[in-house]
XYZ file of C-alpha atoms in Angstrom:
373
model
C -0.152 0.134 0.243
C 1.703 3.505 -1.172
C 2.926 5.552 1.741
C 2.757 9.401 2.189
C 6.292 9.348 1.015
C 5.910 7.027 -1.827
C 2.833 9.315 -2.929
C 4.621 12.706 -2.613
C 7.936 11.088 -4.325
C 5.641 9.868 -7.141
C 4.211 13.034 -7.557
C 7.437 14.709 -7.758
C 8.599 12.653 -10.412
C 5.850 12.844 -12.525
C 5.562 16.350 -12.250
C 9.416 17.029 -13.381
C 8.680 14.670 -16.330
C 5.318 16.486 -17.234
C 6.449 19.578 -17.007
C 9.967 19.201 -18.717
C 7.776 18.123 -21.559
C 5.281 20.850 -21.629
C 7.888 23.446 -21.271
C 9.443 22.132 -24.426
C 6.122 22.720 -26.324
C 4.433 25.377 -24.370
C 6.101 27.992 -26.805
C 4.956 26.265 -29.697
C 1.410 26.277 -28.294
C -1.050 28.054 -31.082
C -3.052 30.636 -29.720
C -7.162 29.746 -29.810
C -7.808 32.722 -31.173
C -6.617 34.253 -34.315
C -6.280 38.242 -34.431
C -7.723 40.229 -36.684
C -4.814 41.184 -38.547
C -6.448 44.607 -39.792
C -6.844 45.854 -36.556
C -3.671 43.929 -34.798
C -1.144 45.878 -36.575
C -1.819 48.490 -34.458
C -1.706 46.892 -31.266
C 1.184 45.611 -29.110
C 1.113 41.698 -28.913
C 1.081 39.975 -25.922
C 0.987 36.073 -25.092
C -0.987 34.491 -22.220
C -1.240 31.040 -21.315
C -3.898 29.031 -19.855
C -3.593 26.583 -17.090
C -5.035 23.706 -19.241
C -7.015 23.489 -22.220
C -10.235 26.553 -22.959
C -12.758 25.501 -20.780
C -15.402 26.997 -18.521
C -13.109 27.636 -15.534
C -11.247 30.104 -17.532
C -13.699 31.157 -19.877
C -13.282 35.040 -18.419
C -10.097 35.582 -20.478
C -11.916 34.739 -23.618
C -14.553 37.193 -22.602
C -11.995 39.550 -21.791
C -10.654 39.423 -25.095
C -14.128 39.435 -27.045
C -15.504 42.731 -25.142
C -12.483 44.172 -26.293
C -11.053 45.084 -22.450
C -7.403 44.678 -23.509
C -7.614 45.899 -27.212
C -9.165 48.958 -25.873
C -5.795 49.445 -23.709
C -3.884 48.984 -27.004
C -2.812 45.083 -26.677
C -3.697 42.056 -28.928
C -3.454 39.450 -26.259
C -3.078 35.583 -28.049
C -4.450 33.053 -25.758
C -2.643 29.673 -25.634
C -3.733 26.497 -24.111
C -1.716 25.194 -21.176
C -0.448 22.007 -19.903
C -1.021 22.199 -16.328
C -0.589 24.832 -13.658
C 3.114 23.879 -12.641
C 3.969 24.238 -16.445
C 2.035 26.932 -17.281
C 3.949 29.138 -14.009
C 7.335 27.736 -15.047
C 6.564 29.286 -18.581
C 5.958 32.451 -17.244
C 9.177 32.397 -14.978
C 11.275 31.179 -17.767
C 10.173 34.106 -20.181
C 8.045 31.867 -22.245
C 4.993 33.577 -22.076
C 4.487 37.207 -20.788
C 1.489 36.170 -18.608
C -0.263 33.159 -17.327
C -2.907 31.796 -15.167
C -2.047 29.035 -12.967
C -3.148 27.932 -9.610
C -1.864 30.103 -7.125
C 0.075 27.130 -5.384
C 1.833 26.910 -8.671
C 3.222 30.248 -8.719
C 4.666 29.672 -5.061
C 6.219 26.593 -6.106
C 8.017 28.059 -9.137
C 8.975 31.102 -7.066
C 11.077 28.318 -4.402
C 12.802 26.715 -7.419
C 13.868 30.355 -8.348
C 11.570 31.040 -11.534
C 9.749 34.046 -9.300
C 6.281 34.952 -10.442
C 4.128 37.690 -8.964
C 0.239 37.453 -8.880
C -1.106 40.807 -10.153
C -4.896 39.667 -9.770
C -6.636 36.835 -8.073
C -9.341 35.023 -10.176
C -10.987 32.805 -7.434
C -10.746 32.244 -3.683
C -10.721 28.235 -3.642
C -9.011 26.158 -5.996
C -11.634 23.776 -5.548
C -9.537 20.493 -4.945
C -11.610 17.828 -3.889
C -12.843 14.007 -3.759
C -15.494 13.222 -6.077
C -18.154 10.601 -5.489
C -21.265 9.462 -7.572
C -24.500 10.944 -5.952
C -25.960 7.538 -5.070
C -22.492 6.814 -3.238
C -22.814 5.073 0.017
C -19.799 7.487 1.157
C -20.993 9.955 3.132
C -17.866 11.077 4.764
C -14.494 11.299 3.873
C -13.851 8.259 6.521
C -16.269 6.343 4.586
C -13.556 5.829 1.827
C -11.758 3.288 3.998
C -11.124 -0.133 2.081
C -12.809 1.245 -1.248
C -10.828 2.698 -4.179
C -10.293 6.058 -5.232
C -8.395 7.486 -8.547
C -5.900 10.182 -9.149
C -3.248 11.424 -11.207
C -0.095 11.906 -9.599
C 1.148 15.089 -11.439
C -2.142 16.664 -10.606
C -1.997 19.582 -8.080
C -4.225 18.386 -5.795
C -2.285 15.177 -5.486
C 0.755 15.712 -3.277
C -1.928 17.293 -0.660
C -4.128 13.929 -0.650
C -2.307 12.231 2.735
C -2.945 16.211 4.554
C -6.435 15.954 3.197
C -6.905 12.276 4.391
C -5.539 12.866 7.747
C -7.855 16.335 8.691
C -10.761 14.174 7.373
C -10.093 10.998 9.758
C -9.196 8.683 6.990
C -6.074 6.519 7.123
C -5.194 6.813 3.583
C -3.199 3.336 3.972
C -6.464 1.655 3.911
C -7.254 3.023 0.540
C -6.637 1.534 -2.456
C -4.960 4.475 -4.627
C -5.157 3.564 -8.525
C -2.918 5.806 -10.754
C -5.214 6.988 -13.735
C -4.526 8.937 -16.761
C -6.067 12.884 -16.437
C -8.100 12.362 -19.663
C -9.894 9.434 -18.166
C -10.208 9.918 -14.310
C -13.875 11.667 -14.762
C -14.458 8.368 -17.333
C -13.458 5.386 -14.782
C -16.214 7.131 -11.878
C -18.861 7.439 -14.250
C -18.149 3.868 -15.339
C -18.243 2.819 -11.107
C -14.417 1.376 -11.814
C -13.441 3.048 -8.782
C -15.539 4.509 -5.914
C -14.211 7.653 -5.652
C -11.523 10.357 -7.811
C -9.739 13.314 -6.491
C -9.127 16.349 -8.493
C -10.147 20.161 -9.114
C -14.067 19.808 -8.917
C -14.077 22.888 -11.224
C -12.565 20.906 -14.248
C -14.360 17.595 -13.119
C -17.868 18.465 -12.498
C -18.968 19.800 -16.175
C -18.480 16.097 -17.457
C -20.721 14.512 -14.952
C -23.519 17.250 -15.187
C -23.037 17.087 -18.684
C -24.540 13.479 -18.434
C -26.981 14.316 -16.016
C -24.820 12.184 -13.604
C -25.623 13.636 -9.735
C -22.094 14.134 -8.363
C -20.719 15.154 -4.759
C -17.726 16.660 -3.612
C -15.815 16.693 -0.461
C -13.665 19.972 -0.869
C -9.770 19.732 0.567
C -10.874 23.736 1.977
C -13.139 21.989 4.411
C -10.366 20.043 5.865
C -8.261 23.247 6.042
C -6.290 23.006 3.324
C -7.705 26.476 1.481
C -5.845 27.308 -1.898
C -6.756 30.118 -3.882
C -8.060 29.341 -7.558
C -5.844 30.518 -10.675
C -4.059 33.823 -10.314
C -2.862 36.031 -13.354
C 1.099 35.844 -13.326
C 3.546 37.544 -14.455
C 7.429 37.881 -13.831
C 8.908 40.661 -11.172
C 11.127 42.286 -13.664
C 7.729 42.785 -15.734
C 5.795 44.314 -13.032
C 8.816 46.660 -12.280
C 9.508 47.976 -15.470
C 5.761 48.044 -17.491
C 3.348 48.697 -14.826
C 1.024 50.149 -17.138
C 0.884 46.449 -19.047
C 0.217 44.690 -16.093
C -2.443 47.099 -15.335
C -4.437 46.582 -18.318
C -3.900 43.076 -17.866
C -5.317 42.784 -14.847
C -8.360 45.191 -15.163
C -9.099 43.471 -18.419
C -9.540 39.771 -16.410
C -11.311 41.397 -13.248
C -13.457 43.566 -15.907
C -14.615 39.882 -17.627
C -14.774 38.068 -14.470
C -17.427 41.123 -13.168
C -19.118 40.469 -16.744
C -19.176 36.700 -16.162
C -20.831 37.178 -12.574
C -23.554 39.036 -13.470
C -23.958 38.141 -17.448
C -23.053 34.148 -17.244
C -25.212 33.052 -20.132
C -23.775 35.561 -22.265
C -20.523 34.894 -21.356
C -20.803 31.407 -22.361
C -22.106 32.360 -26.048
C -19.006 34.682 -25.997
C -16.611 31.730 -25.361
C -18.443 29.598 -27.516
C -18.065 32.175 -30.464
C -14.217 32.251 -29.755
C -13.673 28.419 -28.983
C -16.311 26.867 -31.344
C -14.923 23.382 -31.132
C -16.226 23.297 -27.582
C -19.987 23.264 -28.859
C -18.785 20.108 -30.485
C -18.443 17.895 -27.439
C -21.792 16.041 -26.122
C -23.695 18.569 -23.989
C -20.751 21.127 -24.772
C -22.238 24.067 -23.677
C -23.472 22.952 -20.851
C -20.037 21.589 -19.804
C -19.091 25.433 -20.390
C -21.720 26.734 -18.427
C -20.660 24.516 -15.215
C -17.039 25.253 -15.451
C -17.872 28.438 -15.403
C -20.898 28.570 -12.712
C -18.311 27.014 -10.184
C -15.679 29.592 -11.007
C -18.273 32.230 -10.335
C -18.584 30.577 -6.885
C -14.961 30.703 -5.947
C -15.280 34.532 -6.841
C -17.849 35.389 -4.471
C -15.786 36.024 -1.050
C -15.129 38.596 1.327
C -12.087 39.995 0.497
C -13.563 41.043 -3.282
C -16.942 42.169 -1.738
C -14.753 44.321 0.566
C -11.856 45.515 -1.442
C -13.012 44.688 -4.922
C -12.668 41.640 -7.634
C -8.957 40.577 -7.697
C -7.879 41.301 -4.124
C -5.375 38.862 -2.940
C -5.081 38.647 1.350
C -1.104 38.361 2.792
C -2.737 35.856 5.307
C -3.984 33.538 2.595
C -0.723 33.619 0.876
C 1.030 32.742 4.028
C -0.924 29.825 4.279
C -0.716 28.570 0.524
C 3.330 29.095 0.914
C 3.115 27.205 4.128
C 1.558 24.423 2.963
C 2.967 24.290 -0.324
C 6.842 24.326 1.345
C 5.691 21.054 3.600
C 3.988 19.035 0.808
C 5.752 19.716 -2.183
C 9.256 21.742 -1.207
C 12.440 20.029 -2.153
C 15.971 20.088 -0.251
C 17.387 22.979 -2.180
C 13.913 25.032 -2.255
C 13.831 28.230 -0.580
C 10.535 29.620 0.795
C 9.685 32.894 -0.853
C 8.285 35.765 1.026
C 4.722 35.882 1.002
C 4.239 39.341 0.592
C 6.644 39.267 -2.746
C 4.422 36.744 -4.417
C 1.082 39.298 -5.055
C 0.224 42.604 -5.343
C -3.005 44.358 -5.090
C -1.663 47.707 -7.174
C -4.340 47.018 -10.462
C -6.964 45.667 -8.482
C -9.717 47.033 -6.263
C -11.005 49.327 -8.985
C -13.964 46.883 -10.401
C -16.326 46.263 -8.020
C -19.925 45.039 -7.354
C -22.937 46.858 -5.871
C -24.246 44.587 -2.530
C -27.442 43.928 -4.956
C -25.394 42.729 -7.911
C -23.508 40.403 -5.321
C -26.791 39.180 -4.463
C -27.728 38.455 -7.325
C -24.420 36.917 -8.253
C -24.932 34.348 -5.596
C -28.275 33.430 -6.218
C -27.093 32.429 -9.609
C -24.536 30.131 -8.284
C -26.987 28.235 -5.745
C -26.875 25.057 -7.747
C -23.168 24.677 -7.814
C -23.117 24.986 -4.171
C -25.142 22.243 -3.936
C -22.652 19.883 -5.512
C -20.301 20.588 -2.199
C -23.048 20.592 0.336
């Protein structure tokens, strides 16, 4: 039976292999949207990498482009698919991309390894790391997984924290049969009941189940005290210092798009599908996009955003995330970064919702909150 040490070792080895391949190809990734050449000639080209494929969880980037939030600031932002948040953060740190969307924890990890990045806008207050079971599963609490099977991908961002989640939830992980699976079939093996549960990011897992009209329930890591921010808009410290206007334009574009998604989700889905039409070809494609976007919207509704504005980051949040990253992902040569150096609120706080708008946004995500009840 895998021990916590073997799990973490496997995660590190697999992550290293994946990152090497990803970094070798990321620079060649074709942007999703071919720019309008007649207009782009007068605009500055900026490269942005997603953490993964174009999906509902990152639809706001396409909304920012479609609504002209970036072009109005003189930017032609070319959006490329990613190969995982770790690879995306490293691609920004190694100058392959100007900006990137990646899980906040991976920006911390990259900084600890000598590739400093800085978050200039926060896109969600819960990464939605979770263990998922089918709606009719007899597993009603995490400890019920004892003696059952759990499928996971060792190079997925949540996997290294699985031992901590299990311990905090009263589960002896040695009693669980851990099944290593490819991320492309992770949801499918649960749908086909080949395992009793899977772990991953709910924002990416849920859409397939919803599209197949299959009830799903999640046990969030955050409820076990392992709270991580969702995606962060990352750049390098030298870019932040040398080009603050560029950073401001990028951050404001993302935040305006997030506001649009919170208040007009149906229109946001339409805008996304116009730019990524192949997403509509999948079974119930629009429904999958709407579900991912819905969970993203849920993660944006939090006290810091209500108090300070969309995109705001908290020092305490980064401090807690840094401690967790160093404890479970840190290597012997890694250096713990100063949490205050990992983010800035210089460019956020200007895009807000009124109290009534927050109420409306919250009411519109109730169906997605039910998955985590």
